[in-house]
mmCIF file of C-alpha atoms in Angstrom:
data_model
loop_
_atom_site.group_PDB
_atom_site.id
_atom_site.type_symbol
_atom_site.label_atom_id
_atom_site.label_comp_id
_atom_site.label_asym_id
_atom_site.label_seq_id
_atom_site.Cartn_x
_atom_site.Cartn_y
_atom_site.Cartn_z
ATOM 1 C CA MET A 1 2.711 13.349 -18.875
ATOM 2 C CA VAL A 2 3.343 9.814 -17.780
ATOM 3 C CA THR A 3 2.856 6.587 -19.787
ATOM 4 C CA GLY A 4 1.145 3.490 -18.420
ATOM 5 C CA HIS A 5 -0.134 0.032 -19.255
ATOM 6 C CA SER A 6 -2.919 -0.113 -21.784
ATOM 7 C CA ASN A 7 -5.096 -2.275 -19.483
ATOM 8 C CA ARG A 8 -5.790 -2.156 -15.908
ATOM 9 C CA SER A 9 -4.107 -4.977 -13.964
ATOM 10 C CA CYS A 10 -5.848 -7.287 -11.531
ATOM 11 C CA GLY A 11 -4.583 -5.909 -8.265
ATOM 12 C CA LEU A 12 -4.380 -2.911 -5.915
ATOM 13 C CA PHE A 13 -2.004 -0.178 -5.138
ATOM 14 C CA VAL A 14 -2.053 0.535 -1.361
ATOM 15 C CA THR A 15 -1.524 4.228 -0.750
ATOM 16 C CA GLY A 16 -2.284 6.520 2.006
ATOM 17 C CA THR A 17 -3.276 9.977 3.107
ATOM 18 C CA ASP A 18 0.232 10.305 4.925
ATOM 19 C CA THR A 19 3.040 8.464 6.182
ATOM 20 C CA GLY A 20 2.564 6.178 9.284
ATOM 21 C CA VAL A 21 -1.193 5.501 8.547
ATOM 22 C CA GLY A 22 -0.774 1.731 8.358
ATOM 23 C CA LYS A 23 -0.379 1.008 4.737
ATOM 24 C CA THR A 24 1.991 -2.000 5.492
ATOM 25 C CA PHE A 25 -0.394 -3.420 7.899
ATOM 26 C CA VAL A 26 -3.398 -3.311 5.538
ATOM 27 C CA ALA A 27 -1.242 -4.629 2.592
ATOM 28 C CA ALA A 28 0.081 -7.480 4.862
ATOM 29 C CA CYS A 29 -3.581 -8.355 5.767
ATOM 30 C CA LEU A 30 -4.524 -8.372 2.180
ATOM 31 C CA ALA A 31 -1.727 -10.613 1.257
ATOM 32 C CA ALA A 32 -2.663 -12.951 4.156
ATOM 33 C CA ILE A 33 -6.261 -13.038 2.961
ATOM 34 C CA LEU A 34 -5.344 -13.745 -0.793
ATOM 35 C CA ARG A 35 -3.042 -16.450 0.312
ATOM 36 C CA SER A 36 -5.607 -18.063 2.552
ATOM 37 C CA LYS A 37 -7.854 -18.323 -0.493
ATOM 38 C CA GLY A 38 -5.231 -20.115 -2.528
ATOM 39 C CA ILE A 39 -4.679 -17.184 -4.727
ATOM 40 C CA CYS A 40 -1.184 -16.582 -6.075
ATOM 41 C CA VAL A 41 -0.403 -13.123 -5.010
ATOM 42 C CA GLY A 42 2.495 -10.948 -6.171
ATOM 43 C CA VAL A 43 3.740 -8.247 -3.784
ATOM 44 C CA MET A 44 5.918 -5.196 -4.400
ATOM 45 C CA LYS A 45 7.105 -2.046 -2.645
ATOM 46 C CA PRO A 46 8.857 -0.177 -5.373
ATOM 47 C CA VAL A 47 10.886 2.138 -3.054
ATOM 48 C CA GLU A 48 11.464 1.542 0.743
ATOM 49 C CA THR A 49 13.297 4.196 2.805
ATOM 50 C CA GLY A 50 14.726 3.917 6.258
ATOM 51 C CA CYS A 51 16.380 0.474 5.588
ATOM 52 C CA GLY A 52 18.874 -0.702 8.093
ATOM 53 C CA LEU A 53 22.118 -2.348 7.160
ATOM 54 C CA SER A 54 22.941 -6.060 7.822
ATOM 55 C CA GLN A 55 25.955 -7.832 6.431
ATOM 56 C CA GLY A 56 26.476 -4.993 3.976
ATOM 57 C CA ARG A 57 22.988 -5.133 2.463
ATOM 58 C CA ARG A 58 20.030 -2.765 3.080
ATOM 59 C CA ILE A 59 17.078 -4.603 4.715
ATOM 60 C CA PRO A 60 13.611 -3.557 3.507
ATOM 61 C CA ARG A 61 11.549 -4.672 6.552
ATOM 62 C CA ASP A 62 8.146 -3.872 4.955
ATOM 63 C CA GLY A 63 9.066 -5.512 1.759
ATOM 64 C CA LEU A 64 10.221 -8.682 3.576
ATOM 65 C CA LEU A 65 7.053 -8.734 5.626
ATOM 66 C CA LEU A 66 4.851 -8.605 2.415
ATOM 67 C CA LYS A 67 7.052 -11.348 0.909
ATOM 68 C CA ARG A 68 6.515 -13.500 3.936
ATOM 69 C CA MET A 69 2.624 -12.941 4.270
ATOM 70 C CA ALA A 70 2.199 -13.702 0.430
ATOM 71 C CA ALA A 71 4.800 -16.671 0.575
ATOM 72 C CA ALA A 72 6.184 -14.926 -2.453
ATOM 73 C CA GLN A 73 9.001 -16.635 -4.246
ATOM 74 C CA ASP A 74 10.345 -13.530 -6.045
ATOM 75 C CA PRO A 75 13.724 -12.201 -4.990
ATOM 76 C CA ILE A 76 13.613 -9.260 -2.588
ATOM 77 C CA GLU A 77 15.558 -7.284 -5.229
ATOM 78 C CA GLN A 78 12.513 -7.554 -7.389
ATOM 79 C CA ILE A 79 9.944 -6.941 -4.641
ATOM 80 C CA VAL A 80 11.743 -3.750 -3.444
ATOM 81 C CA PRO A 81 13.894 -2.535 -6.307
ATOM 82 C CA TYR A 82 15.104 0.483 -4.363
ATOM 83 C CA ARG A 83 16.237 -0.013 -0.726
ATOM 84 C CA LEU A 84 17.426 3.341 0.701
ATOM 85 C CA LYS A 85 18.882 4.379 4.099
ATOM 86 C CA ALA A 86 17.386 7.681 5.120
ATOM 87 C CA PRO A 87 13.860 7.657 6.393
ATOM 88 C CA LEU A 88 12.806 10.447 3.969
ATOM 89 C CA ALA A 89 10.941 10.894 0.733
ATOM 90 C CA PRO A 90 12.245 8.543 -1.955
ATOM 91 C CA LEU A 91 13.638 11.521 -4.015
ATOM 92 C CA VAL A 92 15.591 12.920 -1.072
ATOM 93 C CA ALA A 93 16.698 9.642 0.321
ATOM 94 C CA ALA A 94 18.018 8.621 -3.123
ATOM 95 C CA ARG A 95 19.941 11.924 -3.628
ATOM 96 C CA MET A 96 21.670 11.446 -0.306
ATOM 97 C CA GLU A 97 23.111 8.143 -1.593
ATOM 98 C CA GLY A 98 23.772 9.398 -5.149
ATOM 99 C CA ILE A 99 21.135 7.133 -6.497
ATOM 100 C CA ARG A 100 18.893 7.901 -9.476
ATOM 101 C CA ILE A 101 15.555 6.289 -9.265
ATOM 102 C CA ARG A 102 14.542 5.021 -12.632
ATOM 103 C CA PRO A 103 10.715 4.328 -13.165
ATOM 104 C CA GLY A 104 11.635 1.870 -16.037
ATOM 105 C CA ARG A 105 13.506 -0.338 -13.536
ATOM 106 C CA ILE A 106 10.489 -0.398 -11.261
ATOM 107 C CA GLU A 107 8.123 -1.220 -14.148
ATOM 108 C CA LYS A 108 10.258 -4.113 -15.318
ATOM 109 C CA ALA A 109 10.405 -5.616 -11.874
ATOM 110 C CA TYR A 110 6.592 -5.188 -11.641
ATOM 111 C CA GLU A 111 6.004 -6.943 -14.925
ATOM 112 C CA ARG A 112 8.368 -9.853 -13.871
ATOM 113 C CA ILE A 113 6.408 -10.408 -10.779
ATOM 114 C CA ARG A 114 3.005 -9.909 -12.380
ATOM 115 C CA SER A 115 3.747 -12.526 -15.166
ATOM 116 C CA SER A 116 3.706 -15.293 -12.551
ATOM 117 C CA CYS A 117 0.880 -14.462 -10.320
ATOM 118 C CA SER A 118 -2.979 -13.862 -10.369
ATOM 119 C CA PHE A 119 -3.158 -10.652 -8.284
ATOM 120 C CA MET A 120 -0.751 -7.921 -7.743
ATOM 121 C CA LEU A 121 -0.374 -6.002 -4.482
ATOM 122 C CA VAL A 122 1.787 -2.906 -4.436
ATOM 123 C CA GLU A 123 2.476 -0.651 -1.427
ATOM 124 C CA GLY A 124 3.513 2.938 -1.858
ATOM 125 C CA ALA A 125 5.722 5.096 0.248
ATOM 126 C CA GLY A 126 3.999 8.025 1.940
ATOM 127 C CA GLY A 127 1.058 9.754 0.349
ATOM 128 C CA VAL A 128 0.069 10.303 -3.216
ATOM 129 C CA LEU A 129 2.146 13.523 -3.694
ATOM 130 C CA VAL A 130 5.374 12.216 -2.320
ATOM 131 C CA PRO A 131 8.126 12.835 -4.943
ATOM 132 C CA VAL A 132 9.734 9.740 -6.325
ATOM 133 C CA THR A 133 11.841 11.544 -8.810
ATOM 134 C CA ASP A 134 12.136 15.214 -9.927
ATOM 135 C CA ARG A 135 9.393 14.519 -12.384
ATOM 136 C CA LEU A 136 7.425 11.680 -10.856
ATOM 137 C CA PHE A 137 5.152 11.632 -7.841
ATOM 138 C CA MET A 138 3.645 8.524 -6.133
ATOM 139 C CA ALA A 139 0.357 9.089 -7.985
ATOM 140 C CA ASP A 140 2.197 9.095 -11.331
ATOM 141 C CA LEU A 141 3.630 5.714 -10.446
ATOM 142 C CA ILE A 142 0.157 4.383 -9.600
ATOM 143 C CA ALA A 143 -0.885 5.502 -13.037
ATOM 144 C CA ARG A 144 1.961 3.864 -14.657
ATOM 145 C CA LEU A 145 1.351 0.458 -13.084
ATOM 146 C CA ALA A 146 -2.356 0.836 -14.003
ATOM 147 C CA LEU A 147 -3.703 -0.420 -10.712
ATOM 148 C CA PRO A 148 -6.780 0.839 -8.826
ATOM 149 C CA ALA A 149 -5.776 2.620 -5.630
ATOM 150 C CA LEU A 150 -6.783 1.576 -2.004
ATOM 151 C CA VAL A 151 -6.472 4.513 0.326
ATOM 152 C CA VAL A 152 -5.499 3.906 3.922
ATOM 153 C CA ALA A 153 -6.238 6.861 6.243
ATOM 154 C CA ARG A 154 -6.006 7.710 9.837
ATOM 155 C CA ALA A 155 -9.164 7.213 11.944
ATOM 156 C CA GLY A 156 -8.939 10.294 13.981
ATOM 157 C CA LEU A 157 -9.226 14.154 13.821
ATOM 158 C CA GLY A 158 -8.029 15.614 10.539
ATOM 159 C CA THR A 159 -8.789 12.571 8.422
ATOM 160 C CA LEU A 160 -11.875 14.124 6.776
ATOM 161 C CA ASN A 161 -9.788 16.757 5.000
ATOM 162 C CA HIS A 162 -6.843 14.466 4.179
ATOM 163 C CA THR A 163 -9.055 11.545 2.940
ATOM 164 C CA LEU A 164 -11.306 13.853 0.740
ATOM 165 C CA LEU A 165 -8.325 15.503 -0.702
ATOM 166 C CA THR A 166 -6.553 12.345 -1.491
ATOM 167 C CA VAL A 167 -9.490 10.656 -3.122
ATOM 168 C CA SER A 168 -10.380 13.806 -5.130
ATOM 169 C CA PHE A 169 -6.722 14.053 -6.395
ATOM 170 C CA LEU A 170 -6.496 10.469 -7.498
ATOM 171 C CA GLN A 171 -9.774 10.708 -9.349
ATOM 172 C CA GLY A 172 -8.773 13.883 -10.971
ATOM 173 C CA ARG A 173 -5.647 12.009 -12.354
ATOM 174 C CA GLY A 174 -7.940 9.323 -13.783
ATOM 175 C CA ILE A 175 -6.878 6.753 -11.256
ATOM 176 C CA PRO A 176 -9.725 4.486 -10.048
ATOM 177 C CA VAL A 177 -10.125 4.331 -6.261
ATOM 178 C CA ALA A 178 -11.389 0.940 -4.990
ATOM 179 C CA GLY A 179 -12.193 2.274 -1.503
ATOM 180 C CA VAL A 180 -10.967 3.640 1.906
ATOM 181 C CA ILE A 181 -9.879 1.924 4.918
ATOM 182 C CA LEU A 182 -9.625 3.901 8.224
ATOM 183 C CA ASN A 183 -6.915 2.815 10.740
ATOM 184 C CA ASP A 184 -6.614 3.709 14.351
ATOM 185 C CA VAL A 185 -2.803 4.148 14.664
ATOM 186 C CA ASP A 186 -2.467 5.583 18.083
ATOM 187 C CA GLY A 187 -5.197 4.311 20.314
ATOM 188 C CA LYS A 188 -5.834 7.932 21.779
ATOM 189 C CA LYS A 189 -9.236 8.983 22.903
ATOM 190 C CA ASP A 190 -10.747 11.023 20.023
ATOM 191 C CA LEU A 191 -14.426 11.579 19.566
ATOM 192 C CA SER A 192 -14.023 11.955 15.822
ATOM 193 C CA LYS A 193 -13.036 8.344 15.627
ATOM 194 C CA LYS A 194 -16.687 7.500 16.304
ATOM 195 C CA THR A 195 -18.030 9.785 13.610
ATOM 196 C CA ASN A 196 -15.533 9.991 10.725
ATOM 197 C CA ALA A 197 -16.344 6.647 8.931
ATOM 198 C CA ALA A 198 -20.087 7.505 8.774
ATOM 199 C CA LEU A 199 -19.439 11.010 7.471
ATOM 200 C CA LEU A 200 -16.852 9.807 4.918
ATOM 201 C CA ARG A 201 -19.443 7.287 3.675
ATOM 202 C CA ARG A 202 -21.782 10.173 2.932
ATOM 203 C CA LEU A 203 -19.144 12.550 1.436
ATOM 204 C CA LEU A 204 -17.096 10.207 -0.628
ATOM 205 C CA PRO A 205 -17.904 8.711 -4.074
ATOM 206 C CA VAL A 206 -16.031 5.473 -3.140
ATOM 207 C CA PRO A 207 -16.763 2.908 -0.378
ATOM 208 C CA VAL A 208 -15.405 3.161 3.119
ATOM 209 C CA LEU A 209 -14.716 -0.484 3.652
ATOM 210 C CA GLY A 210 -14.124 -0.378 7.406
ATOM 211 C CA GLN A 211 -12.204 0.949 10.378
ATOM 212 C CA ILE A 212 -9.370 -1.136 12.027
ATOM 213 C CA PRO A 213 -9.124 -0.673 15.779
ATOM 214 C CA PHE A 214 -5.781 0.096 17.565
ATOM 215 C CA ARG A 215 -3.722 -3.144 18.027
ATOM 216 C CA LYS A 216 -1.735 -2.778 21.276
ATOM 217 C CA GLY A 217 1.403 -4.847 21.354
ATOM 218 C CA LEU A 218 1.067 -6.349 17.814
ATOM 219 C CA SER A 219 4.280 -6.734 16.119
ATOM 220 C CA LEU A 220 4.192 -6.647 12.358
ATOM 221 C CA GLN A 221 7.769 -7.937 11.873
ATOM 222 C CA CYS A 222 7.402 -10.913 14.251
ATOM 223 C CA SER A 223 4.292 -12.401 12.490
ATOM 224 C CA THR A 224 4.981 -15.567 10.561
ATOM 225 C CA ARG A 225 1.447 -17.147 10.339
ATOM 226 C CA THR A 226 -1.124 -15.781 7.935
ATOM 227 C CA GLY A 227 -4.266 -17.128 9.639
ATOM 228 C CA PRO A 228 -4.495 -14.621 12.489
ATOM 229 C CA TRP A 229 -3.785 -11.721 10.130
ATOM 230 C CA ALA A 230 -6.734 -12.819 7.814
ATOM 231 C CA HIS A 231 -9.051 -13.145 10.848
ATOM 232 C CA LEU A 232 -8.091 -9.899 12.309
ATOM 233 C CA ALA A 233 -8.610 -7.967 9.066
ATOM 234 C CA GLY A 234 -11.868 -9.747 8.203
ATOM 235 C CA ARG A 235 -13.506 -8.738 11.641
ATOM 236 C CA HIS A 236 -13.358 -5.014 10.831
ATOM 237 C CA VAL A 237 -12.917 -4.493 7.128
ATOM 238 C CA ASP A 238 -15.056 -5.686 4.238
ATOM 239 C CA PHE A 239 -12.155 -7.198 2.437
ATOM 240 C CA GLU A 240 -14.409 -9.565 0.364
ATOM 241 C CA ALA A 241 -16.051 -6.442 -1.181
ATOM 242 C CA LEU A 242 -12.705 -4.823 -1.817
ATOM 243 C CA LEU A 243 -11.274 -7.892 -3.580
ATOM 244 C CA ARG A 244 -14.333 -8.086 -5.693
ATOM 245 C CA LEU A 245 -13.881 -4.537 -6.682
ATOM 246 C CA ALA A 246 -10.315 -5.201 -7.469
ATOM 247 C CA GLY A 247 -11.200 -8.091 -9.698
ATOM 248 C CA ALA A 248 -9.493 -10.685 -7.595
ATOM 249 C CA PRO A 249 -10.004 -14.322 -8.856
ATOM 250 C CA ARG A 250 -12.448 -16.391 -6.880
#
């Protein structure tokens, strides 16, 4: 049993069917779009693993990208409360460093950021059943932060099962799902990429908001301008509908 906020927050928790499905890309696009609309957006990645070392500090590349795309003024220590070395599940990576992840610390950082912005954008790590602590899965963290979930899924073969399971699980936990975005992460020829979106629209009780094509040579970490991101995202995904569903200010 987990506790959470009494009221749903204005924002989204970007989760996925798996690791490597493009959650950071989608979250960064969302941050860029919100910023282009003049909306003050708060960003957060509660736990980031696989952080390299620079001048004695762990560098959370995803968290820094979100901060840059949102032009957020919050310190990176609040945006990414836990920055871990090993590219593993948060529970395992934290144990390897002798760190105990405390959900209360994450919630306090979240509240500090939320208090000074109009819309919260939080990116998870891995899928909804990735363990954060011995007693807390990523889905539990979504519930505690009281945000609707946006599910990012692969575009290709296998995504039907993964996406249906993820949405079903979240809804079974009482977590609202704002929608699903499919993302072509590998550019490989796959006939199912032409049929999955239409079939998921028939099978899912939530909207499939679009499918992002493979982006050859695009570097997330080298991007500094928000305009191209907002344009690219808007060409393939109905972000306007998503933001309406999430209650973004107009």
